[in-house]
One Martini backbone bead per residue (centre of mass of N, CA, C, O) as a GRO file, in nm:
protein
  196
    1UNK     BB    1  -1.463  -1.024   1.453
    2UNK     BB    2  -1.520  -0.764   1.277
    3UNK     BB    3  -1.394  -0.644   0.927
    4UNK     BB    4  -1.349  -0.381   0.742
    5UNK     BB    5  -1.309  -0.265   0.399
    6UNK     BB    6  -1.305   0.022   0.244
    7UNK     BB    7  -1.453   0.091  -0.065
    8UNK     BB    8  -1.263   0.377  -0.247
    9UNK     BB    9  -1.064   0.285  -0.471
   10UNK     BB   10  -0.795   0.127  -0.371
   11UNK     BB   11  -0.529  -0.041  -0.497
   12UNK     BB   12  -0.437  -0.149  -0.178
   13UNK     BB   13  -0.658  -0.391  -0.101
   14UNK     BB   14  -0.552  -0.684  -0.150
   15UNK     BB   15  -0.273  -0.640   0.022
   16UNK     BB   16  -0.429  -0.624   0.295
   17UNK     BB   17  -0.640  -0.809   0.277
   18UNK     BB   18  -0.412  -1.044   0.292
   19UNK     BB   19  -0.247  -0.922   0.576
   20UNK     BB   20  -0.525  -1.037   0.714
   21UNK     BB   21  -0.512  -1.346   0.671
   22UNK     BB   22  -0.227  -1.382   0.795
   23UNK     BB   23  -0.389  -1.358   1.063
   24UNK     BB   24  -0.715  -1.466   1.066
   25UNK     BB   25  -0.873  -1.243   0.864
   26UNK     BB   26  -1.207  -1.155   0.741
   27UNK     BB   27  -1.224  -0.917   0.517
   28UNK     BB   28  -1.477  -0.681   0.439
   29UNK     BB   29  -1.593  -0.560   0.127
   30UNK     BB   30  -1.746  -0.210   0.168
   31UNK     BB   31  -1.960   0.062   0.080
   32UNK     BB   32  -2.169   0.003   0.362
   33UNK     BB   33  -2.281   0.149   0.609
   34UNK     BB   34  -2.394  -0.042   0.793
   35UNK     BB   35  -2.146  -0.223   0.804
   36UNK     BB   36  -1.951  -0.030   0.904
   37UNK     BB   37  -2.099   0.046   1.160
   38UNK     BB   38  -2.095  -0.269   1.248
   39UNK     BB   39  -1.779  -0.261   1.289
   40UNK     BB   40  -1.496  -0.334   1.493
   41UNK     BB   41  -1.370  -0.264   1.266
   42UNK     BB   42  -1.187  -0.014   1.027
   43UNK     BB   43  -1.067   0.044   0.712
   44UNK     BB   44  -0.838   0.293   0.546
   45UNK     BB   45  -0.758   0.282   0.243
   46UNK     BB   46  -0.513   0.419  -0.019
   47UNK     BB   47  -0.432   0.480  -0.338
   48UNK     BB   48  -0.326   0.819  -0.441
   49UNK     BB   49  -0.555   1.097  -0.431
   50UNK     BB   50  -0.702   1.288  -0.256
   51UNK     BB   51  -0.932   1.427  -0.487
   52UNK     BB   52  -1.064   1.143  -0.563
   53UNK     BB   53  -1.078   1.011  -0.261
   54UNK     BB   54  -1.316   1.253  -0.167
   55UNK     BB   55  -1.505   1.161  -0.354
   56UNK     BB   56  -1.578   0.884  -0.379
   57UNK     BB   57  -1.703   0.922  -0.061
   58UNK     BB   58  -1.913   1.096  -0.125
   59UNK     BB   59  -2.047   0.946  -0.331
   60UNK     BB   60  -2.104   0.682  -0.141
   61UNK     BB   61  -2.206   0.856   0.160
   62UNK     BB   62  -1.925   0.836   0.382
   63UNK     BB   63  -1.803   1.102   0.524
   64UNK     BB   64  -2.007   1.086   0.799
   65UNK     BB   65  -1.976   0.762   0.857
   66UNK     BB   66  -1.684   0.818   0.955
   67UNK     BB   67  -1.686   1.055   1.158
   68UNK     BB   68  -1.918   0.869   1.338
   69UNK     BB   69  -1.740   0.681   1.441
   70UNK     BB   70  -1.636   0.464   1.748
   71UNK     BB   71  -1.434   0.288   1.640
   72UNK     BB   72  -1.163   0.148   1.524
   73UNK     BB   73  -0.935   0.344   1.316
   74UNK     BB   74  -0.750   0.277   0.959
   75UNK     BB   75  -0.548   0.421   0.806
   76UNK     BB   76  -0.374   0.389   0.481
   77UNK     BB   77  -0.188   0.611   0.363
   78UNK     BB   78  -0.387   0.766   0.233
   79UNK     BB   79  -0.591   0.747   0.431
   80UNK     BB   80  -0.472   0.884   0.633
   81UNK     BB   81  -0.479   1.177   0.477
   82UNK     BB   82  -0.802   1.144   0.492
   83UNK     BB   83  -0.847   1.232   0.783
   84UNK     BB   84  -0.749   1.529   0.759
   85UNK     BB   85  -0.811   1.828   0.692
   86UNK     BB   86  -0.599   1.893   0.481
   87UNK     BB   87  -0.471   1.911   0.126
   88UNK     BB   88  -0.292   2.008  -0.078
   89UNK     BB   89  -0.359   1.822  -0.258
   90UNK     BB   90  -0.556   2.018  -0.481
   91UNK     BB   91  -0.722   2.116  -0.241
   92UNK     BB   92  -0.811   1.945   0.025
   93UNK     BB   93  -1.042   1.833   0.199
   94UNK     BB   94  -1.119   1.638   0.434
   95UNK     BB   95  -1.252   1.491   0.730
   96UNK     BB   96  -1.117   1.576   1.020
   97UNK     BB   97  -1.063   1.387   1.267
   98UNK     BB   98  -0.791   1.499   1.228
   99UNK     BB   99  -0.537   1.783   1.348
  100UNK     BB  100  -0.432   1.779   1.004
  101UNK     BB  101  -0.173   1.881   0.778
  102UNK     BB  102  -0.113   1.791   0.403
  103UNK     BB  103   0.209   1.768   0.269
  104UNK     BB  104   0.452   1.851   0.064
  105UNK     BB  105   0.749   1.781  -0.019
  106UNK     BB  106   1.053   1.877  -0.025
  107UNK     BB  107   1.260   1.944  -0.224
  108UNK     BB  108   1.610   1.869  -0.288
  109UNK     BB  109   1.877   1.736  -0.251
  110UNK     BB  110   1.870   1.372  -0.274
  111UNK     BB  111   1.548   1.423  -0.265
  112UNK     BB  112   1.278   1.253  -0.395
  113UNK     BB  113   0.976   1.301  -0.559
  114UNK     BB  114   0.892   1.023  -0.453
  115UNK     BB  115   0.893   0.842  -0.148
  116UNK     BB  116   1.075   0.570  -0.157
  117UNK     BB  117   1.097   0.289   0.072
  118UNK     BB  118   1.290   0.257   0.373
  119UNK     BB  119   1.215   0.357   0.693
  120UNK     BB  120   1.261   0.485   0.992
  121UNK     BB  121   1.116   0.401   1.324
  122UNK     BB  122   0.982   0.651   1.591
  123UNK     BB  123   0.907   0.665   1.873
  124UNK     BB  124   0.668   0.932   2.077
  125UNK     BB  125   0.461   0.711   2.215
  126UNK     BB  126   0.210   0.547   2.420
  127UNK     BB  127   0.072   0.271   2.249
  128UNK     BB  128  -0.106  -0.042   2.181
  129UNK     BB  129  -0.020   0.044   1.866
  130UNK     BB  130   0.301  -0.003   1.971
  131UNK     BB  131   0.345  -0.304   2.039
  132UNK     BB  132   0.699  -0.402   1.951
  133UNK     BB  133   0.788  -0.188   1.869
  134UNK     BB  134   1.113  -0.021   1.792
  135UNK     BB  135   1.365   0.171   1.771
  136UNK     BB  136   1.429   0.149   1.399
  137UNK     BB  137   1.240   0.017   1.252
  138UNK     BB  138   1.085  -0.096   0.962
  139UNK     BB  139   0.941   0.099   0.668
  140UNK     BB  140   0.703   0.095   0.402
  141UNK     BB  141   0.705   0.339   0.119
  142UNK     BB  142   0.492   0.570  -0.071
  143UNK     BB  143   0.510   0.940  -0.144
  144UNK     BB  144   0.475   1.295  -0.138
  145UNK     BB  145   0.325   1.335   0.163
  146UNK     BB  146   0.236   1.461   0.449
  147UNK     BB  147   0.236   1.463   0.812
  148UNK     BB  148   0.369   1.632   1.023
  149UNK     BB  149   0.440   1.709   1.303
  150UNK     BB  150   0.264   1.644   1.628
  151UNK     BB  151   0.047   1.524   1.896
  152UNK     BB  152  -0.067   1.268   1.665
  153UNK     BB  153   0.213   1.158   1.705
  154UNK     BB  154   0.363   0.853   1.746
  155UNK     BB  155   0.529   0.838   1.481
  156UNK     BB  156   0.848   0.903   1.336
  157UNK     BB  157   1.015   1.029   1.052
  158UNK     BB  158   1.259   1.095   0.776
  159UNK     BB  159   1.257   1.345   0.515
  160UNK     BB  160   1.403   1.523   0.600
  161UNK     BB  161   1.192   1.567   0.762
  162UNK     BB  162   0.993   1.541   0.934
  163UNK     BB  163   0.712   1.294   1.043
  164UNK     BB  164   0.454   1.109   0.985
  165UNK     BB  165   0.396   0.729   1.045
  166UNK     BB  166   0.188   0.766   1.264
  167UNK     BB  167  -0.166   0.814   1.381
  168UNK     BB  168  -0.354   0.981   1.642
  169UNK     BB  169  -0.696   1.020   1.721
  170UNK     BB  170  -0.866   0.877   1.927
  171UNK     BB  171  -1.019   0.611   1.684
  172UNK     BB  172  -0.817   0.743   1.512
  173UNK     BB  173  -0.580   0.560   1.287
  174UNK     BB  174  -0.244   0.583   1.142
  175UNK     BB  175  -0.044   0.495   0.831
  176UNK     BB  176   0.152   0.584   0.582
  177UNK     BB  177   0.276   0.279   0.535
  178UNK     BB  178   0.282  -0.035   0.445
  179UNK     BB  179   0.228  -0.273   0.617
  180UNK     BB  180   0.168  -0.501   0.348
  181UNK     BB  181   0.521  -0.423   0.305
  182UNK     BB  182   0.635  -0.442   0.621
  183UNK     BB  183   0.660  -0.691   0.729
  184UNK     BB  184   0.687  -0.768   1.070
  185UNK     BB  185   0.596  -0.442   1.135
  186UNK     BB  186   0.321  -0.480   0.977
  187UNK     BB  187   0.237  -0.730   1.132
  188UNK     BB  188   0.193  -0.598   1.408
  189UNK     BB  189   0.033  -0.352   1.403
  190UNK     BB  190  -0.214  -0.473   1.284
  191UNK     BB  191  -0.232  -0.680   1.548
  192UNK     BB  192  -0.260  -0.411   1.720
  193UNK     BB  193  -0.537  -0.304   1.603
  194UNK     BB  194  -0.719  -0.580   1.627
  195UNK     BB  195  -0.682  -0.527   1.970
  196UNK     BB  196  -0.825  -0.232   2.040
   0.00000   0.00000   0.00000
């Protein structure tokens, strides 16, 4: 089985590829198309901001290689909201995969922004992507954004309001939370995505 990890210029990009090596998996870092269209599975990590990282994208003409993809896929983080149609943040179209709008959180007493910690996961639908998965199980965060609950949430979680923590349409899946750093319930998820 080929892995690619879209080498997009996110930070979390060593974090990822180390938490698929502890699965038995050696993910290829690549920005070539050709490479990620021939991978049986595409990761799309990325830690930072919308507008920079549908630049990035753009720059190296992978926006519509990702769009036209048909293996599953996995946005992480920011990735995840790269999937999405639209974030506040900067006022970012997005590749538009997922039929979903990203928001700021809003600022509330007692809630930070950004959502930094771990908090718990509840399971809203079921999914292959979520075997093994448990109501309350524990996923660790980090965004100041996020995207509502809609149709396409698997999973969800709360700060202050509800959010989506897992999403798929069709062939593309994301997470929010940071799988390789939530300990074994984000090495589940993982090894449930490269099962696909």
């Amino acid at each position: 089985m080929s892995v690619v990890l879209v080498d997009a210029g996110g930070t979390n990009i060593g974090s990822v590829r180390y938490a698929l090596q502890r699965l038995g998996v050696d993910a290829a870092l690549t920005s070539d198309a050709a490479q990620i269209r021939a991978a049986d599975k595409v990761i799309l990590p990325g830690v930072g901001a919308a507008g920079p990282g549908m630049a990035r994208l753009r720059e190296l003409g992978l926006v519509d290689v990702i769009r036209g993809l048909t293996q599953p896929v996995l946005g992480v983080c920011l990735g995840m909201q790269l999937l999405c149609a639209h974030s506040e943040e900067g006022d970012t179209q997005c590749l538009g995969v997922v039929p979903a709008q990203v928001r700021r959180f809003a600022e509330a007493p007692g809630l930070c922004v950004p959502h930094m910690g771990w908090n718990r996961l509840s399971p809203r639908a079921a999914h292959p992507l979520l075997r093994d998965l448990d109501e309350g199980d524990w996923a660790y965060f980090v965004h100041s954004y996020a995207v509502p609950l809609g149709s396409y949430t698997l999973v969800g979680s709360e700060y202050g309001d509800g959010f989506s923590a897992v999403i798929a349409s069709g062939n593309f899946h994301g997470m929010q939370f940071h799988p390789e750093r939530s300990a074994g319930v984000g090495a589940t998820l993982l090894k449930n995505f490269l099962a696909l």
